[in-house]
Coordinates of C-alpha atoms and ligand atoms in Angstrom, one line a residue:
M1145 CA -41.2 -0.8 31.7
R1146 CA -39.1 1.8 29.9
K1147 CA -39.7 2.2 26.2
L1148 CA -36.7 2.2 24.0
R1149 CA -36.6 4.8 21.3
S1150 CA -34.8 4.3 18.1
V1151 CA -32.0 6.9 18.0
P1152 CA -29.8 7.2 14.9
S1153 CA -26.3 6.2 15.7
F1154 CA -23.7 8.8 14.8
A1155 CA -20.8 6.7 16.2
C1156 CA -19.9 5.5 12.8
L1157 CA -19.7 8.9 11.1
P1158 CA -16.0 9.5 11.8
A1159 CA -15.1 6.1 10.4
L1160 CA -17.3 6.7 7.4
A1161 CA -15.8 10.1 6.8
L1162 CA -12.3 8.6 6.9
L1163 CA -13.3 5.9 4.4
L1164 CA -14.8 8.4 2.0
A1165 CA -11.7 10.7 2.3
A1166 CA -9.4 7.8 1.7
G1167 CA -11.4 6.3 -1.1
L1168 CA -12.5 9.3 -3.0
S1169 CA -9.9 11.9 -2.7
G1170 CA -6.7 9.9 -2.6
A1171 CA -5.4 12.7 -0.4
A1172 CA -3.4 12.4 2.8
H1173 CA -4.4 9.6 5.1
A1174 CA -4.3 8.8 8.7
R1175 CA -1.2 6.8 9.7
G1176 CA -1.6 3.2 8.7
Y1177 CA -4.1 3.8 5.9
S1178 CA -3.4 3.9 2.2
S1179 CA -5.4 4.3 -1.0
D1180 CA -2.7 2.5 -3.0
Q1181 CA -4.4 -0.7 -4.1
S1182 CA -2.2 -1.3 -7.2
V1183 CA -0.7 -4.5 -5.8
V1184 CA -2.7 -7.1 -3.9
Q1185 CA -0.7 -10.0 -2.3
V1186 CA -2.2 -13.5 -2.4
I1187 CA -0.6 -16.8 -1.4
S1188 CA -1.4 -20.3 -2.3
A1189 CA -0.9 -22.5 0.7
N1190 CA -1.7 -25.9 2.1
V1191 CA -3.7 -25.5 5.3
G1192 CA -4.9 -28.7 7.1
G1193 CA -4.4 -30.8 4.0
K1194 CA -6.4 -28.4 1.8
N1195 CA -5.0 -26.1 -0.8
V1196 CA -6.4 -22.6 -0.3
Y1197 CA -5.8 -19.0 -1.5
I1198 CA -5.1 -16.5 1.3
P1199 CA -6.9 -14.2 1.3
S1200 CA -9.7 -16.3 -0.2
T1201 CA -11.7 -13.1 -1.0
I1202 CA -9.8 -10.4 -2.9
V1203 CA -11.5 -7.0 -3.0
V1204 CA -10.4 -4.5 -5.6
V1205 CA -11.6 -1.1 -6.6
P1206 CA -13.3 -0.6 -10.1
D1207 CA -11.8 0.9 -13.2
T1208 CA -8.2 0.5 -11.9
E1209 CA -5.5 -1.8 -13.2
I1210 CA -4.4 -4.2 -10.4
T1211 CA -1.4 -6.4 -10.1
L1212 CA -1.8 -9.6 -8.1
S1213 CA 1.4 -10.7 -6.4
L1214 CA 0.8 -14.4 -6.2
F1215 CA 3.1 -16.6 -4.0
N1216 CA 2.8 -20.3 -4.1
T1217 CA 4.1 -21.6 -0.8
T1218 CA 3.7 -25.2 -1.7
D1219 CA 6.1 -27.6 -3.5
V1220 CA 4.0 -28.2 -6.6
P1221 CA 2.6 -25.8 -9.2
H1222 CA -0.9 -24.5 -8.7
G1223 CA -3.3 -22.7 -11.0
F1224 CA -5.1 -19.4 -10.6
R1225 CA -8.0 -19.0 -13.0
I1226 CA -10.7 -16.4 -13.1
D1227 CA -13.4 -17.9 -15.3
G1228 CA -15.5 -14.8 -15.8
L1229 CA -12.5 -12.9 -17.1
D1230 CA -10.9 -15.8 -19.0
I1231 CA -7.6 -15.1 -17.1
E1232 CA -5.4 -17.8 -15.9
T1233 CA -1.8 -18.5 -14.8
V1234 CA 0.2 -21.2 -13.3
M1235 CA 2.1 -20.4 -10.1
P1236 CA 5.4 -22.2 -9.9
P1237 CA 6.2 -23.8 -6.5
Q1238 CA 8.0 -21.6 -3.9
E1239 CA 8.0 -18.6 -6.3
E1240 CA 6.4 -15.2 -6.5
H1241 CA 4.5 -14.6 -9.7
E1242 CA 2.7 -11.4 -10.9
L1243 CA -0.6 -11.4 -12.6
K1244 CA -1.9 -8.2 -14.0
L1245 CA -5.7 -7.6 -14.0
P1246 CA -7.3 -5.1 -16.4
A1247 CA -9.4 -2.3 -15.1
L1248 CA -12.7 -4.0 -14.2
E1249 CA -16.2 -2.7 -14.1
G1250 CA -17.6 -2.3 -10.5
G1251 CA -20.2 -4.4 -8.9
H1252 CA -19.1 -7.8 -10.1
V1253 CA -18.0 -11.0 -8.3
Y1254 CA -15.8 -13.6 -9.9
Q1255 CA -14.8 -17.1 -8.8
I1256 CA -11.2 -18.1 -8.7
H1257 CA -10.0 -21.7 -8.8
C1258 CA -7.0 -23.9 -9.5
Q1259 CA -7.4 -25.1 -13.1
L1260 CA -4.8 -27.8 -12.4
H1261 CA -6.5 -29.3 -9.4
P1262 CA -10.3 -28.6 -9.5
A1263 CA -10.8 -30.1 -6.1
H1264 CA -8.9 -27.3 -4.4
R1265 CA -10.8 -24.7 -2.5
T1266 CA -11.9 -21.7 -4.5
G1267 CA -11.5 -18.0 -4.0
T1268 CA -13.5 -14.9 -4.9
L1269 CA -12.7 -11.7 -6.6
V1270 CA -15.0 -8.8 -5.6
V1271 CA -14.9 -5.6 -7.6
L1272 CA -16.5 -2.9 -5.5
S1273 CA -19.2 -0.8 -7.0
A1274 CA -18.1 2.6 -8.3
P1275 CA -19.0 5.5 -6.1
K1276 CA -22.1 7.4 -7.2
K1277 CA -21.4 10.5 -9.2
K1278 CA -22.8 13.7 -7.8
Ligands
CU698 CU1 -3.8 -26.6 -7.4

């Protein structure tokens, strides 16, 4: 039987290099990529009889002010509350609504929920860890 050797995989290096270039330098990007994360779009929707946030996990970079563009696709108001930040808003039905987030410290995860209807499905806000300084 042939013995398998553990060989480091270098296949992911080009992708990693692209991510580092995009995330750290803010310089030119390959077509279709952007480092602009100033606005994140989220919708509140009813899927299969359950109210959900789409995306249910929002990922943002640290130390950067972010605007959430919230669109409530349903016919009733829904809440959007981030307990750990003591931030909340009410999204009017069928309307787009902006919520500004302050610059957040990296490496934290926050739960998002509808304060008007606690039974609704929750979301998560993930603030990425800051890149290590050289
Ligand atoms: Cu709700």
